[in-house]
CSV table of C-alpha atoms (C1' of nucleotides) in Angstrom, one decimal:
chain,number,residue,atom,x,y,z
A,1,MET,CA,100.1,30.2,146.3
A,2,VAL,CA,103.9,30.4,146.4
A,3,ALA,CA,106.1,32.8,144.4
A,4,LEU,CA,109.8,32.5,143.7
A,5,VAL,CA,111.7,35.7,143.1
A,6,ASP,CA,115.0,35.1,141.4
A,7,CYS,CA,117.5,37.8,140.4
A,8,ASN,CA,118.6,37.5,136.8
A,9,ASN,CA,122.3,36.7,136.5
A,10,PHE,CA,122.6,38.2,139.9
A,11,TYR,CA,126.4,38.9,140.2
A,12,ALA,CA,126.6,40.1,136.7
A,13,SER,CA,123.6,42.4,137.2
A,14,CYS,CA,125.2,43.8,140.4
A,15,GLU,CA,128.3,44.8,138.4
A,16,ARG,CA,126.0,46.6,136.0
A,17,VAL,CA,124.2,48.7,138.6
A,18,PHE,CA,127.0,51.2,139.0
A,19,ASN,CA,128.6,50.8,135.6
A,20,LEU,CA,126.1,51.6,132.9
A,21,SER,CA,128.7,51.1,130.1
A,22,LEU,CA,128.3,47.4,130.8
A,23,ASN,CA,124.7,47.3,129.5
A,24,ASN,CA,124.3,44.8,126.7
A,25,LYS,CA,127.9,43.8,127.0
A,26,PRO,CA,129.1,40.3,128.0
A,27,ILE,CA,130.0,40.0,131.7
A,28,VAL,CA,131.4,37.1,133.7
A,29,VAL,CA,132.1,37.0,137.4
A,30,LEU,CA,134.8,34.7,138.7
A,31,SER,CA,134.9,32.6,141.9
A,32,ASN,CA,137.5,33.1,144.7
A,33,ASN,CA,141.0,33.2,143.5
A,34,ASP,CA,139.7,34.1,140.1
A,35,GLY,CA,139.3,30.4,139.5
A,36,CYS,CA,136.2,29.7,137.5
A,37,VAL,CA,133.1,31.4,136.1
A,38,VAL,CA,130.3,31.6,138.6
A,39,ALA,CA,128.0,34.1,136.9
A,40,ARG,CA,127.3,35.1,133.3
A,41,SER,CA,125.2,37.8,131.7
A,42,ASN,CA,122.9,36.7,128.9
A,43,GLU,CA,125.5,38.0,126.4
A,44,SER,CA,128.1,35.7,127.9
A,45,LYS,CA,125.7,32.8,127.9
A,46,ALA,CA,125.2,33.4,124.2
A,47,LEU,CA,128.9,33.0,123.7
A,48,ASN,CA,128.6,29.5,125.1
A,49,ILE,CA,130.7,30.2,128.1
A,50,PRO,CA,129.6,27.4,130.5
A,51,MET,CA,128.9,27.8,134.2
A,52,GLY,CA,132.0,26.7,136.1
A,53,ALA,CA,134.4,27.3,133.1
A,54,SER,CA,137.9,27.7,134.4
A,55,ALA,CA,139.1,31.2,133.8
A,56,PHE,CA,142.5,30.4,132.4
A,57,GLN,CA,141.0,28.1,129.8
A,58,TYR,CA,138.7,30.7,128.5
A,59,LYS,CA,141.1,33.6,128.6
A,60,ASP,CA,141.5,33.9,124.9
A,61,LEU,CA,137.7,33.7,124.3
A,62,PHE,CA,137.2,36.5,126.8
A,63,GLU,CA,139.7,38.7,125.1
A,64,LYS,CA,138.5,38.0,121.6
A,65,ASN,CA,134.9,38.8,122.5
A,66,ASN,CA,135.6,41.8,124.8
A,67,VAL,CA,134.0,40.0,127.8
A,68,ASN,CA,134.1,42.1,131.0
A,69,VAL,CA,135.6,39.9,133.6
A,70,PHE,CA,135.2,40.6,137.3
A,71,SER,CA,136.5,39.0,140.5
A,72,SER,CA,133.7,38.3,143.0
A,73,ASN,CA,132.8,41.3,145.1
A,74,TYR,CA,130.8,39.8,147.9
A,75,ALA,CA,130.6,43.1,149.8
A,76,LEU,CA,128.7,44.6,146.9
A,77,TYR,CA,126.5,41.5,146.2
A,78,GLY,CA,125.6,41.0,149.8
A,79,ASP,CA,124.6,44.6,150.2
A,80,LEU,CA,122.4,44.6,147.1
A,81,SER,CA,120.9,41.3,148.0
A,82,ALA,CA,119.8,42.7,151.4
A,83,ARG,CA,118.2,45.7,149.7
A,84,VAL,CA,116.3,43.4,147.3
A,85,MET,CA,115.1,41.2,150.1
A,86,ASN,CA,114.0,44.2,152.1
A,87,ILE,CA,111.7,45.3,149.3
A,88,ILE,CA,110.3,41.8,148.9
A,89,SER,CA,109.4,41.7,152.6
A,90,ASN,CA,107.1,44.7,152.0
A,91,PHE,CA,104.9,42.6,149.6
A,92,SER,CA,104.1,39.7,152.0
A,93,PRO,CA,104.7,38.9,155.7
A,94,ASP,CA,105.9,35.3,154.8
A,95,VAL,CA,109.2,35.5,153.0
A,96,GLU,CA,111.9,32.9,153.0
A,97,VAL,CA,115.3,34.1,151.8
A,98,TYR,CA,116.5,31.0,150.1
A,99,SER,CA,119.9,32.2,148.8
A,100,ILE,CA,121.8,35.4,148.0
A,101,ASP,CA,119.6,35.9,144.9
A,102,GLU,CA,116.4,34.1,145.6
A,103,ALA,CA,113.4,34.3,147.9
A,104,PHE,CA,110.2,32.3,148.2
A,105,ILE,CA,107.1,34.3,149.0
A,106,PHE,CA,104.1,32.6,150.6
A,107,PHE,CA,100.8,34.2,149.6
A,108,ASP,CA,98.5,32.6,152.1
A,109,GLY,CA,95.5,34.8,152.7
A,110,PHE,CA,96.0,36.6,149.4
A,111,GLU,CA,93.0,34.9,147.7
A,112,ASN,CA,91.3,38.1,146.7
A,113,ILE,CA,94.4,39.7,145.3
A,114,ASP,CA,95.6,39.6,141.7
A,115,LEU,CA,98.9,38.0,142.2
A,116,GLN,CA,100.1,38.5,138.7
A,117,ASN,CA,99.6,42.3,139.2
A,118,HIS,CA,101.0,42.3,142.7
A,119,CYS,CA,104.2,40.5,141.6
A,120,LYS,CA,104.6,42.8,138.6
A,121,LYS,CA,104.6,45.7,140.9
A,122,LEU,CA,107.2,44.0,143.1
A,123,LYS,CA,109.4,43.3,140.1
A,124,ASN,CA,109.2,46.9,138.9
A,125,GLN,CA,109.9,48.3,142.4
A,126,ILE,CA,113.0,46.1,142.8
A,127,PHE,CA,114.3,47.3,139.5
A,128,LYS,CA,113.5,51.0,140.1
A,129,TRP,CA,115.0,51.0,143.6
A,130,THR,CA,118.1,48.8,143.2
A,131,GLY,CA,118.6,48.4,139.4
A,132,ILE,CA,118.5,44.6,139.7
A,133,PRO,CA,116.3,42.7,137.2
A,134,VAL,CA,114.3,39.8,138.6
A,135,SER,CA,112.0,37.1,137.4
A,136,ILE,CA,109.0,35.8,139.4
A,137,GLY,CA,107.2,32.5,139.1
A,138,ILE,CA,104.0,31.8,141.0
A,139,SER,CA,102.3,28.5,141.5
A,140,LYS,CA,100.8,26.1,144.0
A,141,THR,CA,104.1,24.8,145.6
A,142,LYS,CA,107.7,25.7,145.9
A,143,ALA,CA,108.8,23.2,143.2
A,144,LEU,CA,106.1,24.4,140.8
A,145,ALA,CA,107.1,28.0,141.5
A,146,LYS,CA,110.6,27.1,140.5
A,147,ILE,CA,109.3,25.9,137.2
A,148,ALA,CA,107.1,28.9,136.7
A,149,ASN,CA,110.2,31.1,137.4
A,150,LYS,CA,112.2,29.3,134.7
A,151,ILE,CA,109.4,30.0,132.2
A,152,ALA,CA,109.3,33.7,133.2
A,153,LYS,CA,113.0,34.0,132.7
A,154,LYS,CA,113.0,32.1,129.4
A,155,TYR,CA,110.2,34.1,127.8
A,156,PRO,CA,110.6,37.7,129.1
A,157,GLU,CA,108.6,39.2,126.1
A,158,GLN,CA,105.5,37.0,126.6
A,159,THR,CA,105.6,37.0,130.4
A,160,GLN,CA,107.1,40.4,131.2
A,161,GLY,CA,109.2,38.4,133.7
A,162,VAL,CA,106.3,37.3,135.8
A,163,TYR,CA,104.5,34.0,135.2
A,164,LEU,CA,101.5,32.8,137.1
A,165,MET,CA,101.2,29.0,136.6
A,166,GLU,CA,97.7,28.4,137.8
A,167,GLY,CA,95.2,25.7,136.8
A,168,LYS,CA,95.7,22.1,135.6
A,169,GLU,CA,96.3,22.9,132.0
A,170,LYS,CA,99.1,25.5,132.5
A,171,GLN,CA,100.6,23.2,135.2
A,172,THR,CA,100.8,20.2,132.9
A,173,LYS,CA,102.1,22.3,130.0
A,174,GLY,CA,104.9,23.7,132.3
A,175,LEU,CA,105.8,20.2,133.5
A,176,LYS,CA,106.0,18.8,130.0
A,177,TRP,CA,108.2,21.7,129.0
A,178,THR,CA,110.7,21.1,131.9
A,179,ARG,CA,113.5,18.6,131.2
A,180,ILE,CA,114.1,16.3,134.1
A,181,GLU,CA,117.6,17.5,134.7
A,182,ASP,CA,116.3,21.0,135.2
A,183,VAL,CA,113.9,20.1,138.0
A,184,TRP,CA,114.8,21.6,141.3
A,185,GLY,CA,116.1,18.7,143.5
A,186,ILE,CA,117.1,16.5,140.6
A,187,GLY,CA,120.9,16.6,140.2
A,188,SER,CA,123.0,14.8,137.6
A,189,ARG,CA,122.9,11.4,139.3
A,190,TYR,CA,119.2,11.3,139.7
A,191,ALA,CA,118.7,12.7,136.2
A,192,ALA,CA,120.8,9.9,134.7
A,193,ARG,CA,118.9,7.2,136.6
A,194,LEU,CA,115.6,8.7,135.6
A,195,LYS,CA,116.5,8.9,132.0
A,196,ASN,CA,117.4,5.2,132.1
A,197,ILE,CA,113.8,4.4,132.9
A,198,LYS,CA,112.6,6.8,130.1
A,199,VAL,CA,111.7,9.7,132.4
A,200,ASN,CA,112.8,12.7,130.5
A,201,THR,CA,110.5,15.5,131.7
A,202,ALA,CA,109.1,16.7,134.9
A,203,TYR,CA,105.7,15.6,133.7
A,204,GLU,CA,106.9,12.0,133.2
A,205,PHE,CA,108.3,12.1,136.7
A,206,THR,CA,104.9,13.0,138.1
A,207,GLN,CA,103.4,9.9,136.5
A,208,LEU,CA,105.6,7.6,138.5
A,209,ASN,CA,104.4,5.4,141.4
A,210,ARG,CA,104.8,6.9,144.8
A,211,THR,CA,106.1,3.7,146.4
A,212,TYR,CA,108.7,3.3,143.7
A,213,VAL,CA,109.9,6.9,144.0
A,214,ARG,CA,110.1,6.6,147.8
A,215,LYS,CA,112.2,3.4,147.5
A,216,GLU,CA,114.5,4.6,144.7
A,217,PHE,CA,114.9,8.3,145.6
A,218,SER,CA,114.2,8.4,149.3
A,219,VAL,CA,111.7,10.7,151.1
A,220,VAL,CA,113.4,13.7,149.4
A,221,GLY,CA,112.3,12.3,146.0
A,222,LEU,CA,108.8,11.5,147.3
A,223,ARG,CA,108.3,15.0,148.6
A,224,LEU,CA,109.4,16.5,145.3
A,225,LEU,CA,107.1,14.2,143.4
A,226,GLN,CA,104.1,15.5,145.5
A,227,GLU,CA,105.2,19.1,145.2
A,228,LEU,CA,105.2,18.7,141.4
A,229,GLN,CA,101.8,17.1,141.6
A,230,GLY,CA,100.6,20.3,143.3
A,231,ILE,CA,100.6,18.9,146.9
A,232,ARG,CA,102.5,21.1,149.3
A,233,THR,CA,105.2,19.2,151.2
A,234,LEU,CA,107.8,21.9,151.5
A,235,GLU,CA,106.7,24.7,153.8
A,236,ILE,CA,108.3,28.1,154.5
A,237,GLU,CA,111.6,27.7,156.3
A,238,HIS,CA,112.7,30.2,158.9
A,239,PRO,CA,116.4,31.1,159.4
A,240,LYS,CA,118.1,28.7,161.8
A,241,ASN,CA,121.6,28.7,163.3
A,242,LYS,CA,124.1,26.9,161.1
A,243,LYS,CA,124.9,23.3,161.9
A,244,ALA,CA,128.3,23.5,160.3
A,245,ILE,CA,130.6,26.4,159.8
A,246,ALA,CA,133.5,26.2,157.3
A,247,THR,CA,136.4,28.2,156.0
A,248,THR,CA,138.2,26.4,153.2
A,249,ARG,CA,140.4,27.7,150.4
A,250,SER,CA,142.4,26.7,147.4
A,251,GLN,CA,146.0,28.0,147.7
A,252,LYS,CA,147.5,30.0,144.9
A,253,ASN,CA,150.7,27.9,145.2
A,254,ASP,CA,151.1,24.4,146.6
A,255,ILE,CA,152.3,24.4,150.2
A,256,TYR,CA,154.9,21.8,151.2
A,257,GLU,CA,155.8,22.9,154.8
A,258,LEU,CA,153.9,22.1,157.9
A,259,GLU,CA,154.6,25.5,159.4
A,260,LYS,CA,153.0,27.3,156.5
A,261,LEU,CA,150.0,25.0,156.6
A,262,GLU,CA,149.7,25.7,160.3
A,263,GLU,CA,149.5,29.4,159.6
A,264,ARG,CA,146.7,28.8,157.1
A,265,ILE,CA,144.8,26.5,159.3
A,266,ALA,CA,145.1,28.9,162.2
A,267,THR,CA,143.7,31.7,160.1
A,268,TYR,CA,140.7,29.5,158.9
A,269,ALA,CA,140.1,28.3,162.4
A,270,ILE,CA,139.9,31.8,163.7
A,271,SER,CA,137.6,32.8,160.9
A,272,CYS,CA,135.3,29.9,161.8
A,273,ALA,CA,135.4,30.8,165.4
A,274,GLU,CA,134.3,34.4,164.6
A,275,LYS,CA,131.4,33.2,162.5
A,276,LEU,CA,130.5,30.8,165.4
A,277,ARG,CA,130.5,33.6,168.0
A,278,LYS,CA,128.4,35.8,165.6
A,279,GLN,CA,125.6,33.3,165.8
A,280,LYS,CA,126.1,32.9,169.6
A,281,SER,CA,127.0,29.3,169.5
A,282,VAL,CA,129.7,26.9,170.6
A,283,ALA,CA,131.1,23.9,168.8
A,284,HIS,CA,132.7,20.7,170.1
A,285,ILE,CA,134.1,19.2,166.9
A,286,VAL,CA,136.9,20.6,164.7
A,287,TYR,CA,137.3,19.0,161.3
A,288,VAL,CA,140.4,19.6,159.3
A,289,PHE,CA,141.2,18.5,155.8
A,290,VAL,CA,144.1,18.7,153.4
A,291,LYS,CA,144.2,17.8,149.7
A,292,THR,CA,146.9,17.9,147.0
A,293,ASN,CA,146.2,19.3,143.6
A,294,ARG,CA,144.0,16.8,141.8
A,295,PHE,CA,144.6,18.4,138.5
A,296,LYS,CA,148.3,17.7,138.6
A,297,GLU,CA,148.1,14.1,137.9
A,298,ASN,CA,151.8,13.6,137.6
A,299,GLN,CA,152.4,14.6,141.1
A,300,PRO,CA,151.9,12.4,144.1
A,301,GLN,CA,148.4,12.6,145.4
A,302,TYR,CA,147.3,12.6,149.0
A,303,ARG,CA,144.1,13.6,150.8
A,304,ASN,CA,143.1,13.2,154.3
A,305,ALA,CA,140.8,14.6,157.0
A,306,ILE,CA,140.2,14.2,160.6
A,307,SER,CA,137.6,15.3,163.1
A,308,PHE,CA,138.8,16.2,166.5
A,309,THR,CA,136.3,16.2,169.4
A,310,MET,CA,137.3,18.9,171.9
A,311,PRO,CA,137.0,18.2,175.6
A,312,TYR,CA,134.3,20.9,175.9
A,313,ALA,CA,132.2,22.9,173.5
A,314,THR,CA,133.8,26.3,172.9
A,315,SER,CA,133.8,29.4,170.7
A,316,SER,CA,137.3,30.5,171.8
A,317,SER,CA,139.6,31.2,168.8
A,318,ILE,CA,142.5,30.1,171.0
A,319,THR,CA,141.1,26.7,171.9
A,320,ILE,CA,139.8,26.0,168.4
A,321,THR,CA,143.0,27.0,166.7
A,322,LYS,CA,145.0,24.8,169.1
A,323,CYS,CA,142.8,21.8,168.3
A,324,ALA,CA,142.9,22.5,164.6
A,325,LYS,CA,146.7,22.6,164.6
A,326,MET,CA,146.8,19.3,166.5
A,327,ALA,CA,144.4,17.8,164.0
A,328,LEU,CA,146.5,19.0,161.1
A,329,LYS,CA,149.7,17.6,162.6
A,330,SER,CA,148.1,14.2,162.8
A,331,ILE,CA,147.3,14.0,159.1
A,332,PHE,CA,150.2,16.0,157.6
A,333,LYS,CA,152.6,14.0,155.5
A,334,GLU,CA,155.9,15.2,154.3
A,335,GLY,CA,156.6,15.5,150.6
A,336,TYR,CA,153.3,16.5,149.2
A,337,GLY,CA,152.2,19.8,147.7
A,338,TYR,CA,149.0,20.8,149.4
A,339,LYS,CA,146.5,22.8,147.3
A,340,LYS,CA,143.2,22.8,149.2
A,341,ILE,CA,142.9,23.0,152.9
A,342,GLY,CA,140.2,23.9,155.3
A,343,VAL,CA,138.6,23.9,158.8
A,344,ILE,CA,135.0,23.0,159.5
A,345,LEU,CA,133.3,23.3,162.9
A,346,MET,CA,130.6,20.8,163.7
A,347,GLY,CA,128.6,19.7,166.8
A,348,ILE,CA,127.3,23.2,167.1
A,349,VAL,CA,124.9,24.2,169.9
A,350,PRO,CA,123.6,27.5,171.2
A,351,GLU,CA,126.0,28.9,173.8
A,352,ASN,CA,123.2,29.3,176.4
A,353,LYS,CA,122.2,25.6,176.1
A,354,LEU,CA,125.7,24.5,176.7
A,355,GLN,CA,126.0,21.4,179.0
A,356,LEU,CA,128.5,22.1,181.6
A,357,ASN,CA,131.3,19.6,181.8
A,358,LEU,CA,131.9,18.3,185.3
A,359,PHE,CA,135.6,18.3,185.1
A,360,ARG,CA,136.9,20.4,182.2
A,361,ASN,CA,135.6,23.7,181.0
A,362,GLU,CA,136.8,26.7,179.1
A,363,ASN,CA,139.2,29.0,180.8
A,364,PRO,CA,136.8,31.9,181.7
A,365,LYS,CA,139.3,34.5,180.6
A,366,HIS,CA,138.9,33.3,177.0
A,367,LYS,CA,135.3,34.4,176.8
A,368,LYS,CA,136.0,37.9,177.9
A,369,LEU,CA,139.0,38.2,175.6
A,370,MET,CA,136.9,37.0,172.6
A,371,GLN,CA,134.3,39.6,173.4
A,372,VAL,CA,136.8,42.4,173.4
A,373,ILE,CA,138.4,41.2,170.2
A,374,ASP,CA,135.1,40.9,168.4
A,375,GLN,CA,134.1,44.4,169.5
A,376,LEU,CA,137.4,45.9,168.4
A,377,ASN,CA,137.1,44.2,165.0
A,378,ILE,CA,133.7,45.7,164.5
A,379,SER,CA,134.5,49.2,165.7
A,380,GLU,CA,138.0,49.7,164.5
A,381,ASN,CA,137.2,48.3,161.1
A,382,GLY,CA,140.6,46.7,161.1
A,383,LYS,CA,141.4,43.3,162.3
A,384,ILE,CA,142.9,42.2,165.6
A,385,LYS,CA,145.1,39.3,164.7
A,386,PHE,CA,146.6,36.3,166.6
A,387,GLY,CA,150.2,35.5,166.5
A,388,SER,CA,149.5,32.3,164.6
A,389,GLU,CA,147.7,34.1,161.8
A,390,ASP,CA,149.2,35.5,158.6
A,391,LEU,CA,150.4,38.8,160.0
A,392,GLY,CA,152.1,39.9,156.8
A,393,ARG,CA,149.0,39.3,154.6
A,394,LYS,CA,151.2,37.2,152.4
A,395,TRP,CA,148.3,35.1,151.5
A,396,LYS,CA,146.0,37.5,149.9
A,397,MET,CA,143.5,36.0,147.5
A,398,ARG,CA,143.9,36.6,143.9
A,399,GLN,CA,141.4,39.2,142.9
A,400,GLU,CA,142.7,41.0,139.9
A,401,LYS,CA,139.4,42.2,138.5
A,402,LEU,CA,137.7,43.5,141.6
A,403,SER,CA,135.1,46.2,141.1
A,404,PRO,CA,134.7,49.0,143.8
A,405,LYS,CA,132.6,48.3,146.9
A,406,TYR,CA,130.1,51.0,145.7
A,407,THR,CA,127.7,50.7,148.6
A,408,THR,CA,129.8,49.6,151.6
A,409,GLN,CA,133.0,51.5,151.5
A,410,TRP,CA,133.1,55.3,151.9
A,411,SER,CA,136.1,55.7,149.6
A,412,ASP,CA,134.3,53.7,146.8
A,413,ILE,CA,131.1,55.6,146.7
A,414,LEU,CA,130.4,57.1,143.3
A,415,VAL,CA,130.8,60.9,143.0
A,416,VAL,CA,128.5,62.8,140.7
A,417,LYS,CA,130.3,65.8,139.2
B,1,DT,C1',151.5,29.6,136.4
B,2,DC,C1',146.1,29.6,136.7
B,3,DT,C1',140.6,24.6,137.8
B,4,DG,C1',135.5,28.0,144.1
B,5,DG,C1',133.2,27.9,148.5
B,6,DG,C1',129.6,27.0,151.9
B,7,DG,C1',125.9,24.8,153.1
B,8,DT,C1',121.6,21.0,153.9
B,9,DC,C1',119.3,16.6,154.5
B,10,DC,C1',119.0,11.5,154.3
B,11,DT,C1',120.5,6.7,154.7
B,12,DA,C1',123.3,2.9,155.9
B,13,DT,C1',126.1,1.0,159.3
B,14,DG,C1',128.0,-0.2,163.5
B,15,DC,C1',128.3,0.2,168.3
B,16,DC,C1',126.1,0.7,172.8
B,17,DT,C1',122.4,0.1,176.1
B,18,DT,C1',118.2,-1.8,177.7
C,1,DT,C1',125.3,-14.7,184.2
C,2,DC,C1',124.6,-15.1,179.4
C,3,DT,C1',122.1,-14.2,175.0
C,4,DG,C1',119.3,-12.1,171.4
C,5,DA,C1',116.2,-8.4,169.9
C,6,DA,C1',115.2,-3.7,169.5
C,7,DG,C1',116.0,1.1,169.8
C,8,DG,C1',119.1,5.2,170.3
C,9,DC,C1',123.0,7.5,168.7
C,10,DA,C1',127.2,8.9,166.2
C,11,DT,C1',129.4,8.8,161.9
C,12,DA,C1',130.6,8.5,157.0
C,13,DG,C1',129.2,9.1,152.6
C,14,DG,C1',126.1,10.3,149.0
C,15,DA,C1',122.8,13.2,147.1
C,16,DC,C1',121.3,17.9,146.5
C,17,DC,C1',121.3,23.3,146.5
C,18,DC,C1',123.2,28.2,145.4
DNA sequence: TCTGGGGTCCTATGCCTT
DNA sequence: TCTGAAGGCATAGGACCC
């Protein structure tokens, strides 16, 4: 059997852990730059605030209903997530951390254990030790566990937040209850196409012909079909190195000048290179993109991107920044206000499997220099910066409603008097 | 004024090599 | 030396996830 543990309204719940006055009050958490709503408490959902709502459009509604608005506090969410995952790993050796707020648990070899009870204990322990409420769905496959989880979350009184969807009858009932657009792996495009052929529920999807599904929805669709029929096609996945590493941002104000864009691109390139070194890899492709503000329809629009293949794979901030700036120069056009820009590293391989280039290789001094910089950045807690970066911190992200970093910053730890 | 960010996998296509 | 078929590989784009 497979269980899915999902934290309820995770970011909103994190804000509540250290601020009890928020209990039973509406909460929303905003994305980077305080742009749109990325998490809502149940009270906010009841106010019909949609996921992804842009903050400035809902400002009045927030004020009128005393909604508690927060900027995203990833230091806090990341730390609480790690604590939750740690507890989960005590309940089975086979845990897959699927996202910041979700984990699959594989219960192979637990045939003689009462899983309903086992998971109830898990749920209680997570709440007791971290203050985070979770829902747990258990069934034969990952896709079915997702559905069981939705049921647990939707009917907390009946299920106590833990639902074991076992046996043909319960399974069919769950599938019939699930709208096709709510199925894991069915996005808006697929849902529309399925509704066109009168498939409105997960159950109706399971009645489709395999060859047809394979042809129309690729192997991904076929695997999902079998998962929903109770045949395991998705196994536990273990953490792998990333195949792409990105740092991209929307700018508070549109940028017109090449020099300012270069500063931003340099900062993002350096951030990518740091992430790359953290996973002990090197990359040989730098992808740079620029976009104007698509919401300002009366302004001239331009978007372009380029991928630049470097002469050798590297993780040197210096080389990657240099290449990113060259790439930027080749796509920059005068006269546009750039809103969204970013750097993505691709062609990533482990540094120890690097194929040596016969003629051109990294300047060996770079490697040593990067090691020193990374070490200083860890131990000094401050940041060593390159001349091409934003030395004056002029570009700080908008975060007007940031809560304290209760668990990761000494100065923010709560004091009991 | 203000509209997120970071990923994965799969398929079609076109080029290159055998 | 030329030609066509077939497989390998890179890339772009589309779909999805949180």
